[in-house]
Amino acid sequence: MAAIRLTQRRVDTLRPRKTVRTVRDAELKGYGVRITPSGGKRYFIHSQHQGHRVWKIVGDAAVMTEAEARTRARSMLAALRDDRYIEADMSGDALFETVAEEVFTRYGRRWKPRTLAVNRRYLSNQILPFFAGRPIAEIDREEVQRWFRSLHATPAAANRSAPILSVIMQRAEAWGYRPDGGNPCKGIRRYRQKRSERFLSPEEYRRLGVVLDRHEARQPFRVAALRLLLLTGCRKSEIVTLEWRFYRDGRLYLADSKTGPRTVWLCNAAREVLDGLPRSSRFVFPIGGWTTPWSWLDAFWIQIRAEAGLEDVRLHDTRHSFASMALSSGETIRTVGRLLGHDNAATTLKYAHLSDATVRETVEALAPLLSGAPS
């Protein structure tokens, strides 16, 4: 880490790099300046206090001269040595909620809209109640561990929230709000969760088929949507937002699935479901009036599964069942992975080498196994 005698002229000439640049002062120990990739410059102090590492922002170089920053830094370091508390608003430290909002505004553009909405919910419900009002530079590993333990009653929410907090800390470091190498979320062990996989049997598929037949005349779109889920293994978000322009050449071309663009090969039964629907809208299933695009499908599934005596089956279990039946019929994990549109870094290249003919043959072979669904 570079150490030079900081002056106004030298600070002005410091240029940004691809990563955050930290320059320490060679004269005043614990004082320095950080330059972010965007060109922002912030003076800081860095020291040890009561066994803890302390890192605080002194001020922004855009509004504070180097001489003013040096005087302020000297005063702050003296306060630490004398065991005097430095108020966050005096030191110019950024509060956690301020940085979190900046992360969601700037970095959140990389997330899909639904992911952004879900992450915001975890931020509001699980993260902010604990960390709001805290200078983000002062949050350490011990504090993060206390937060994680406080969520022991809701392990699933804790496990989902931890990566979001980690992203906030990573961005805070990259943008100069925290010291280098200071992500306090590293090494936090997740809660173990009991996996409750539920797979449909051939008999249960037949029962579903009987119930769907009874509803088809009155609710053709809802029935068709469920049948497509059973016959394709698609995610429900892929089905409820499906547009007619994505359906051509006997397959679905999904440009914006969870794992990116992918092709869904359709068996004859699935194509018959689509070909039997009217094209009265650009959406295959033009059902509105619900709080979320998939609420109507969730509600219909609760009704259907009750009539079929399958109250313990979640809608996502139809996807698990599709994969299970494909594997039990002799298909390889690579084939099933491509059918489901899984995005696994270790097997992506293997999927790429799989021929289209193999995938097409697999979906055709699965149709007879699912014959209880459509009639």
CSV table of C-alpha atoms in Angstrom, one decimal:
chain,number,residue,atom,x,y,z
A,1,MET,CA,0.0,0.0,0.0
A,2,ALA,CA,1.5,3.3,-1.1
A,3,ALA,CA,2.7,5.8,1.5
A,4,ILE,CA,3.6,9.4,0.6
A,5,ARG,CA,3.5,12.8,2.2
A,6,LEU,CA,0.0,14.0,1.3
A,7,THR,CA,-0.4,17.6,0.1
A,8,GLN,CA,-3.2,19.3,-1.7
A,9,ARG,CA,-1.2,19.2,-5.0
A,10,ARG,CA,-0.5,15.5,-4.6
A,11,VAL,CA,-4.1,14.6,-3.8
A,12,ASP,CA,-5.3,16.6,-6.9
A,13,THR,CA,-2.9,14.6,-9.1
A,14,LEU,CA,-3.9,11.1,-7.8
A,15,ARG,CA,-5.7,9.3,-10.6
A,16,PRO,CA,-8.4,6.6,-10.3
A,17,ARG,CA,-7.7,3.0,-11.3
A,18,LYS,CA,-9.9,0.0,-12.1
A,19,THR,CA,-10.1,-0.9,-8.4
A,20,VAL,CA,-10.2,1.3,-5.3
A,21,ARG,CA,-6.8,2.9,-4.7
A,22,THR,CA,-5.6,3.6,-1.1
A,23,VAL,CA,-2.8,6.0,-0.4
A,24,ARG,CA,-1.5,6.4,3.2
A,25,ASP,CA,0.2,9.5,4.5
A,26,ALA,CA,3.9,8.9,5.3
A,27,GLU,CA,3.9,11.5,8.2
A,28,LEU,CA,0.6,11.1,10.1
A,29,LYS,CA,0.1,7.4,10.9
A,30,GLY,CA,-3.4,6.2,10.3
A,31,TYR,CA,-4.3,8.9,7.9
A,32,GLY,CA,-4.8,8.6,4.1
A,33,VAL,CA,-7.0,9.1,1.1
A,34,ARG,CA,-9.0,6.6,-1.0
A,35,ILE,CA,-9.7,7.0,-4.7
A,36,THR,CA,-12.6,5.1,-6.2
A,37,PRO,CA,-12.8,3.9,-9.8
A,38,SER,CA,-15.3,6.7,-10.5
A,39,GLY,CA,-12.8,9.3,-9.4
A,40,GLY,CA,-14.2,10.1,-5.9
A,41,LYS,CA,-11.7,10.9,-3.2
A,42,ARG,CA,-12.3,10.5,0.5
A,43,TYR,CA,-9.9,11.2,3.4
A,44,PHE,CA,-9.9,8.5,6.2
A,45,ILE,CA,-8.3,7.4,9.4
A,46,HIS,CA,-7.5,3.8,10.2
A,47,SER,CA,-6.4,2.6,13.7
A,48,GLN,CA,-6.8,0.0,16.4
A,49,HIS,CA,-9.1,0.8,19.4
A,50,GLN,CA,-9.8,-1.6,22.3
A,51,GLY,CA,-8.8,-4.6,20.1
A,52,HIS,CA,-11.0,-3.6,17.2
A,53,ARG,CA,-10.0,-2.1,13.9
A,54,VAL,CA,-11.5,1.3,13.4
A,55,TRP,CA,-11.9,2.9,10.0
A,56,LYS,CA,-13.6,6.2,9.6
A,57,ILE,CA,-14.2,8.7,6.9
A,58,VAL,CA,-12.7,12.1,7.6
A,59,GLY,CA,-14.3,13.9,4.7
A,60,ASP,CA,-14.8,14.2,1.0
A,61,ALA,CA,-11.9,15.7,-1.0
A,62,ALA,CA,-14.3,17.6,-3.1
A,63,VAL,CA,-15.4,19.8,-0.2
A,64,MET,CA,-12.4,19.6,2.2
A,65,THR,CA,-8.9,20.7,1.6
A,66,GLU,CA,-6.0,18.3,2.4
A,67,ALA,CA,-4.9,20.7,5.2
A,68,GLU,CA,-8.4,20.7,6.7
A,69,ALA,CA,-8.5,16.9,6.4
A,70,ARG,CA,-5.1,16.5,8.1
A,71,THR,CA,-6.2,18.7,11.0
A,72,ARG,CA,-9.5,16.8,11.4
A,73,ALA,CA,-7.7,13.4,11.1
A,74,ARG,CA,-5.2,14.4,13.8
A,75,SER,CA,-8.1,15.3,16.1
A,76,MET,CA,-10.0,12.1,15.4
A,77,LEU,CA,-6.9,9.9,16.1
A,78,ALA,CA,-6.3,11.8,19.3
A,79,ALA,CA,-9.9,11.2,20.4
A,80,LEU,CA,-9.4,7.4,19.8
A,81,ARG,CA,-6.3,7.4,21.9
A,82,ASP,CA,-8.0,9.2,24.7
A,83,ASP,CA,-11.0,6.8,24.5
A,84,ARG,CA,-13.4,9.6,23.4
A,85,TYR,CA,-16.2,8.5,21.1
A,86,ILE,CA,-16.4,10.1,17.7
A,87,GLU,CA,-19.9,10.8,16.5
A,88,ALA,CA,-20.8,9.4,13.1
A,89,ASP,CA,-22.2,12.7,11.9
A,90,MET,CA,-19.0,14.5,13.0
A,91,SER,CA,-16.7,12.1,11.2
A,92,GLY,CA,-18.7,12.1,8.0
A,93,ASP,CA,-19.2,8.3,8.1
A,94,ALA,CA,-21.8,6.9,5.7
A,95,LEU,CA,-24.7,5.2,7.5
A,96,PHE,CA,-25.6,1.6,6.6
A,97,GLU,CA,-29.0,2.5,5.1
A,98,THR,CA,-27.6,5.2,3.0
A,99,VAL,CA,-25.0,2.9,1.4
A,100,ALA,CA,-27.6,0.1,1.1
A,101,GLU,CA,-29.9,2.3,-0.9
A,102,GLU,CA,-27.0,3.4,-3.2
A,103,VAL,CA,-26.2,-0.3,-3.8
A,104,PHE,CA,-29.8,-1.1,-4.7
A,105,THR,CA,-30.0,1.9,-7.0
A,106,ARG,CA,-26.7,1.4,-8.8
A,107,TYR,CA,-25.8,-2.3,-8.5
A,108,GLY,CA,-29.5,-3.5,-8.4
A,109,ARG,CA,-29.7,-2.8,-12.2
A,110,ARG,CA,-27.9,-6.1,-12.6
A,111,TRP,CA,-30.8,-8.0,-11.0
A,112,LYS,CA,-34.0,-9.0,-12.7
A,113,PRO,CA,-37.1,-7.0,-11.5
A,114,ARG,CA,-38.4,-9.9,-9.4
A,115,THR,CA,-35.0,-10.5,-7.8
A,116,LEU,CA,-34.7,-6.8,-7.0
A,117,ALA,CA,-38.2,-6.8,-5.4
A,118,VAL,CA,-37.4,-9.9,-3.3
A,119,ASN,CA,-34.0,-8.6,-2.2
A,120,ARG,CA,-35.6,-5.3,-1.2
A,121,ARG,CA,-38.1,-7.2,1.0
A,122,TYR,CA,-35.2,-9.0,2.8
A,123,LEU,CA,-33.4,-5.7,3.2
A,124,SER,CA,-36.4,-4.1,4.8
A,125,ASN,CA,-37.5,-7.0,7.0
A,126,GLN,CA,-34.3,-8.8,8.0
A,127,ILE,CA,-31.4,-6.4,7.5
A,128,LEU,CA,-32.3,-2.8,8.1
A,129,PRO,CA,-34.0,-3.4,11.5
A,130,PHE,CA,-30.6,-4.5,12.9
A,131,PHE,CA,-28.1,-2.3,11.0
A,132,ALA,CA,-30.0,1.0,10.4
A,133,GLY,CA,-28.2,3.9,12.0
A,134,ARG,CA,-24.8,2.3,12.1
A,135,PRO,CA,-21.8,3.7,10.3
A,136,ILE,CA,-21.2,1.0,7.7
A,137,ALA,CA,-17.4,1.3,8.2
A,138,GLU,CA,-17.8,0.2,11.8
A,139,ILE,CA,-19.8,-3.0,11.2
A,140,ASP,CA,-17.5,-5.9,12.0
A,141,ARG,CA,-17.7,-9.7,11.7
A,142,GLU,CA,-18.8,-10.0,15.4
A,143,GLU,CA,-21.8,-7.7,14.7
A,144,VAL,CA,-22.7,-9.6,11.6
A,145,GLN,CA,-22.6,-12.9,13.5
A,146,ARG,CA,-24.9,-11.4,16.2
A,147,TRP,CA,-27.3,-10.3,13.4
A,148,PHE,CA,-27.3,-13.8,11.9
A,149,ARG,CA,-27.9,-15.5,15.2
A,150,SER,CA,-30.8,-13.1,15.8
A,151,LEU,CA,-32.5,-14.7,12.8
A,152,HIS,CA,-32.3,-18.3,14.1
A,153,ALA,CA,-36.0,-18.6,14.2
A,154,THR,CA,-36.3,-18.0,10.5
A,155,PRO,CA,-33.3,-19.9,9.0
A,156,ALA,CA,-34.5,-19.6,5.4
A,157,ALA,CA,-34.8,-15.9,5.6
A,158,ALA,CA,-31.4,-15.6,7.3
A,159,ASN,CA,-29.8,-17.7,4.6
A,160,ARG,CA,-31.4,-15.6,1.9
A,161,SER,CA,-30.5,-12.3,3.6
A,162,ALA,CA,-26.8,-13.1,4.2
A,163,PRO,CA,-25.7,-12.9,0.5
A,164,ILE,CA,-27.6,-9.5,0.1
A,165,LEU,CA,-25.7,-8.1,3.1
A,166,SER,CA,-22.5,-9.4,1.7
A,167,VAL,CA,-23.1,-7.6,-1.6
A,168,ILE,CA,-23.8,-4.4,0.2
A,169,MET,CA,-20.5,-4.8,2.1
A,170,GLN,CA,-18.6,-5.6,-1.1
A,171,ARG,CA,-19.9,-2.6,-2.9
A,172,ALA,CA,-19.2,-0.4,0.2
A,173,GLU,CA,-15.6,-1.5,0.1
A,174,ALA,CA,-15.3,-1.0,-3.7
A,175,TRP,CA,-16.8,2.5,-3.4
A,176,GLY,CA,-14.6,3.6,-0.5
A,177,TYR,CA,-17.0,3.4,2.4
A,178,ARG,CA,-15.2,0.5,4.1
A,179,PRO,CA,-11.5,-0.5,4.3
A,180,ASP,CA,-9.9,-2.9,1.9
A,181,GLY,CA,-10.4,-6.6,2.6
A,182,GLY,CA,-13.0,-5.8,5.2
A,183,ASN,CA,-16.1,-7.8,4.2
A,184,PRO,CA,-17.5,-9.0,7.6
A,185,CYS,CA,-19.8,-11.5,5.9
A,186,LYS,CA,-17.0,-13.8,4.8
A,187,GLY,CA,-17.1,-17.2,6.4
A,188,ILE,CA,-20.5,-16.9,8.0
A,189,ARG,CA,-21.9,-20.4,8.1
A,190,ARG,CA,-25.5,-20.8,6.9
A,191,TYR,CA,-28.2,-22.6,8.8
A,192,ARG,CA,-28.8,-26.1,7.7
A,193,GLN,CA,-32.3,-26.6,6.4
A,194,LYS,CA,-34.3,-29.8,6.0
A,195,ARG,CA,-35.0,-30.4,2.4
A,196,SER,CA,-38.5,-31.6,1.7
A,197,GLU,CA,-38.5,-32.8,-1.8
A,198,ARG,CA,-41.9,-34.0,-3.0
A,199,PHE,CA,-42.2,-36.0,-6.3
A,200,LEU,CA,-45.5,-36.9,-8.0
A,201,SER,CA,-46.1,-40.6,-8.8
A,202,PRO,CA,-47.7,-41.8,-12.1
A,203,GLU,CA,-50.9,-42.4,-10.2
A,204,GLU,CA,-50.9,-38.8,-8.8
A,205,TYR,CA,-50.3,-37.5,-12.3
A,206,ARG,CA,-53.4,-39.4,-13.4
A,207,ARG,CA,-55.4,-37.9,-10.6
A,208,LEU,CA,-54.3,-34.4,-11.6
A,209,GLY,CA,-55.3,-35.1,-15.1
A,210,VAL,CA,-58.9,-36.1,-14.1
A,211,VAL,CA,-59.3,-32.9,-12.0
A,212,LEU,CA,-57.9,-30.7,-14.8
A,213,ASP,CA,-60.3,-32.3,-17.3
A,214,ARG,CA,-63.2,-31.3,-15.1
A,215,HIS,CA,-62.1,-27.6,-15.1
A,216,GLU,CA,-61.0,-27.3,-18.7
A,217,ALA,CA,-64.3,-26.0,-20.2
A,218,ARG,CA,-64.7,-23.3,-17.6
A,219,GLN,CA,-61.1,-22.3,-17.0
A,220,PRO,CA,-59.2,-23.2,-20.2
A,221,PHE,CA,-56.2,-20.8,-19.7
A,222,ARG,CA,-55.5,-21.9,-16.1
A,223,VAL,CA,-55.8,-25.6,-17.0
A,224,ALA,CA,-53.5,-25.1,-20.0
A,225,ALA,CA,-50.9,-23.3,-17.9
A,226,LEU,CA,-50.8,-26.1,-15.4
A,227,ARG,CA,-50.5,-28.7,-18.1
A,228,LEU,CA,-47.6,-26.9,-19.7
A,229,LEU,CA,-45.8,-26.9,-16.3
A,230,LEU,CA,-46.3,-30.6,-16.0
A,231,LEU,CA,-45.2,-31.3,-19.5
A,232,THR,CA,-42.2,-29.0,-19.7
A,233,GLY,CA,-40.7,-28.6,-16.2
A,234,CYS,CA,-40.7,-24.8,-16.8
A,235,ARG,CA,-40.6,-22.4,-13.9
A,236,LYS,CA,-44.0,-20.8,-13.2
A,237,SER,CA,-42.6,-17.3,-14.0
A,238,GLU,CA,-41.7,-18.6,-17.5
A,239,ILE,CA,-45.2,-19.8,-18.1
A,240,VAL,CA,-47.3,-17.0,-16.7
A,241,THR,CA,-45.3,-14.4,-18.6
A,242,LEU,CA,-45.1,-16.4,-21.8
A,243,GLU,CA,-45.8,-14.5,-25.1
A,244,TRP,CA,-46.9,-15.9,-28.4
A,245,ARG,CA,-43.8,-14.6,-30.1
A,246,PHE,CA,-41.7,-16.9,-28.0
A,247,TYR,CA,-43.5,-20.0,-29.5
A,248,ARG,CA,-42.3,-21.1,-32.9
A,249,ASP,CA,-40.9,-24.2,-34.6
A,250,GLY,CA,-42.4,-26.5,-32.0
A,251,ARG,CA,-40.4,-24.9,-29.1
A,252,LEU,CA,-40.3,-22.0,-26.7
A,253,TYR,CA,-37.5,-19.4,-27.1
A,254,LEU,CA,-37.3,-17.7,-23.7
A,255,ALA,CA,-35.2,-14.6,-24.0
A,256,ASP,CA,-35.3,-13.6,-20.3
A,257,SER,CA,-35.5,-16.7,-18.1
A,258,LYS,CA,-34.0,-16.9,-14.7
A,259,THR,CA,-30.7,-18.2,-16.0
A,260,GLY,CA,-30.7,-16.2,-19.3
A,261,PRO,CA,-31.9,-17.0,-22.8
A,262,ARG,CA,-32.8,-20.7,-23.3
A,263,THR,CA,-34.8,-23.0,-25.6
A,264,VAL,CA,-37.6,-25.2,-24.2
A,265,TRP,CA,-38.3,-28.2,-26.4
A,266,LEU,CA,-42.0,-29.2,-26.5
A,267,CYS,CA,-43.4,-32.7,-26.8
A,268,ASN,CA,-46.5,-33.2,-29.0
A,269,ALA,CA,-48.8,-33.0,-26.0
A,270,ALA,CA,-47.4,-29.6,-25.0
A,271,ARG,CA,-47.7,-28.3,-28.5
A,272,GLU,CA,-51.3,-29.4,-28.6
A,273,VAL,CA,-52.0,-27.5,-25.4
A,274,LEU,CA,-50.6,-24.3,-27.0
A,275,ASP,CA,-52.2,-24.8,-30.4
A,276,GLY,CA,-55.6,-25.2,-28.7
A,277,LEU,CA,-55.5,-21.7,-27.2
A,278,PRO,CA,-56.9,-18.6,-28.9
A,279,ARG,CA,-54.4,-15.9,-29.7
A,280,SER,CA,-56.4,-13.0,-28.4
A,281,SER,CA,-53.5,-11.2,-26.7
A,282,ARG,CA,-49.7,-11.1,-27.0
A,283,PHE,CA,-49.6,-13.1,-23.8
A,284,VAL,CA,-50.4,-16.8,-24.0
A,285,PHE,CA,-52.2,-16.5,-20.7
A,286,PRO,CA,-53.9,-13.0,-20.5
A,287,ILE,CA,-55.1,-13.2,-17.0
A,288,GLY,CA,-55.0,-10.0,-15.0
A,289,GLY,CA,-56.3,-8.4,-11.9
A,290,TRP,CA,-53.9,-10.0,-9.5
A,291,THR,CA,-51.2,-8.5,-7.2
A,292,THR,CA,-48.4,-10.4,-9.0
A,293,PRO,CA,-48.2,-12.1,-12.4
A,294,TRP,CA,-48.3,-15.6,-10.9
A,295,SER,CA,-50.8,-15.1,-8.1
A,296,TRP,CA,-53.7,-16.5,-10.3
A,297,LEU,CA,-51.7,-19.7,-11.0
A,298,ASP,CA,-50.9,-20.2,-7.3
A,299,ALA,CA,-54.5,-19.8,-6.4
A,300,PHE,CA,-55.7,-22.2,-9.0
A,301,TRP,CA,-53.1,-24.7,-8.0
A,302,ILE,CA,-54.3,-24.7,-4.4
A,303,GLN,CA,-57.8,-25.5,-5.7
A,304,ILE,CA,-56.7,-28.2,-8.1
A,305,ARG,CA,-54.3,-30.0,-5.6
A,306,ALA,CA,-57.1,-30.0,-3.0
A,307,GLU,CA,-59.5,-31.7,-5.4
A,308,ALA,CA,-56.8,-34.2,-6.3
A,309,GLY,CA,-55.9,-35.0,-2.7
A,310,LEU,CA,-52.4,-33.6,-3.1
A,311,GLU,CA,-52.4,-30.8,-0.5
A,312,ASP,CA,-48.8,-31.3,0.4
A,313,VAL,CA,-47.6,-30.7,-3.2
A,314,ARG,CA,-46.2,-27.3,-4.0
A,315,LEU,CA,-46.4,-25.9,-7.5
A,316,HIS,CA,-42.6,-26.0,-7.8
A,317,ASP,CA,-42.7,-29.7,-7.0
A,318,THR,CA,-44.0,-30.2,-10.5
A,319,ARG,CA,-40.6,-29.1,-11.8
A,320,HIS,CA,-38.9,-31.5,-9.4
A,321,SER,CA,-41.2,-34.3,-10.6
A,322,PHE,CA,-40.4,-33.6,-14.2
A,323,ALA,CA,-36.7,-33.9,-13.5
A,324,SER,CA,-37.2,-37.0,-11.4
A,325,MET,CA,-39.3,-38.8,-14.1
A,326,ALA,CA,-36.7,-37.8,-16.8
A,327,LEU,CA,-33.9,-39.3,-14.8
A,328,SER,CA,-35.9,-42.4,-13.9
A,329,SER,CA,-36.6,-42.9,-17.6
A,330,GLY,CA,-32.8,-43.2,-18.2
A,331,GLU,CA,-31.9,-39.6,-19.2
A,332,THR,CA,-28.5,-38.3,-18.0
A,333,ILE,CA,-28.1,-35.4,-15.6
A,334,ARG,CA,-26.7,-33.3,-18.4
A,335,THR,CA,-29.8,-33.9,-20.5
A,336,VAL,CA,-32.2,-33.0,-17.7
A,337,GLY,CA,-30.1,-30.0,-16.8
A,338,ARG,CA,-30.6,-28.6,-20.2
A,339,LEU,CA,-34.3,-29.5,-20.2
A,340,LEU,CA,-34.7,-27.5,-17.0
A,341,GLY,CA,-32.5,-24.6,-18.0
A,342,HIS,CA,-30.2,-25.0,-15.1
A,343,ASP,CA,-27.2,-22.6,-15.0
A,344,ASN,CA,-24.4,-24.5,-13.4
A,345,ALA,CA,-20.9,-23.3,-14.0
A,346,ALA,CA,-19.4,-26.7,-13.7
A,347,THR,CA,-21.6,-28.3,-16.3
A,348,THR,CA,-22.5,-25.5,-18.7
A,349,LEU,CA,-19.9,-26.6,-21.3
A,350,LYS,CA,-21.2,-30.1,-21.2
A,351,TYR,CA,-24.7,-28.9,-21.9
A,352,ALA,CA,-23.4,-27.0,-24.9
A,353,HIS,CA,-22.0,-30.2,-26.4
A,354,LEU,CA,-25.4,-32.0,-26.1
A,355,SER,CA,-27.2,-32.2,-29.4
A,356,ASP,CA,-30.6,-30.7,-30.0
A,357,ALA,CA,-31.8,-34.0,-31.3
A,358,THR,CA,-31.1,-35.6,-27.9
A,359,VAL,CA,-33.1,-33.0,-26.1
A,360,ARG,CA,-36.0,-33.3,-28.5
A,361,GLU,CA,-36.1,-37.0,-28.1
A,362,THR,CA,-36.2,-36.7,-24.4
A,363,VAL,CA,-39.2,-34.5,-24.2
A,364,GLU,CA,-41.1,-36.8,-26.5
A,365,ALA,CA,-40.2,-39.8,-24.4
A,366,LEU,CA,-41.5,-38.0,-21.3
A,367,ALA,CA,-45.0,-37.3,-22.7
A,368,PRO,CA,-46.3,-40.9,-22.2
A,369,LEU,CA,-45.1,-40.8,-18.6
A,370,LEU,CA,-47.2,-37.7,-18.0
A,371,SER,CA,-50.3,-39.0,-19.9
A,372,GLY,CA,-52.3,-38.6,-16.8
A,373,ALA,CA,-52.1,-34.8,-17.1
A,374,PRO,CA,-53.6,-33.9,-20.5
A,375,SER,CA,-56.3,-35.9,-22.1
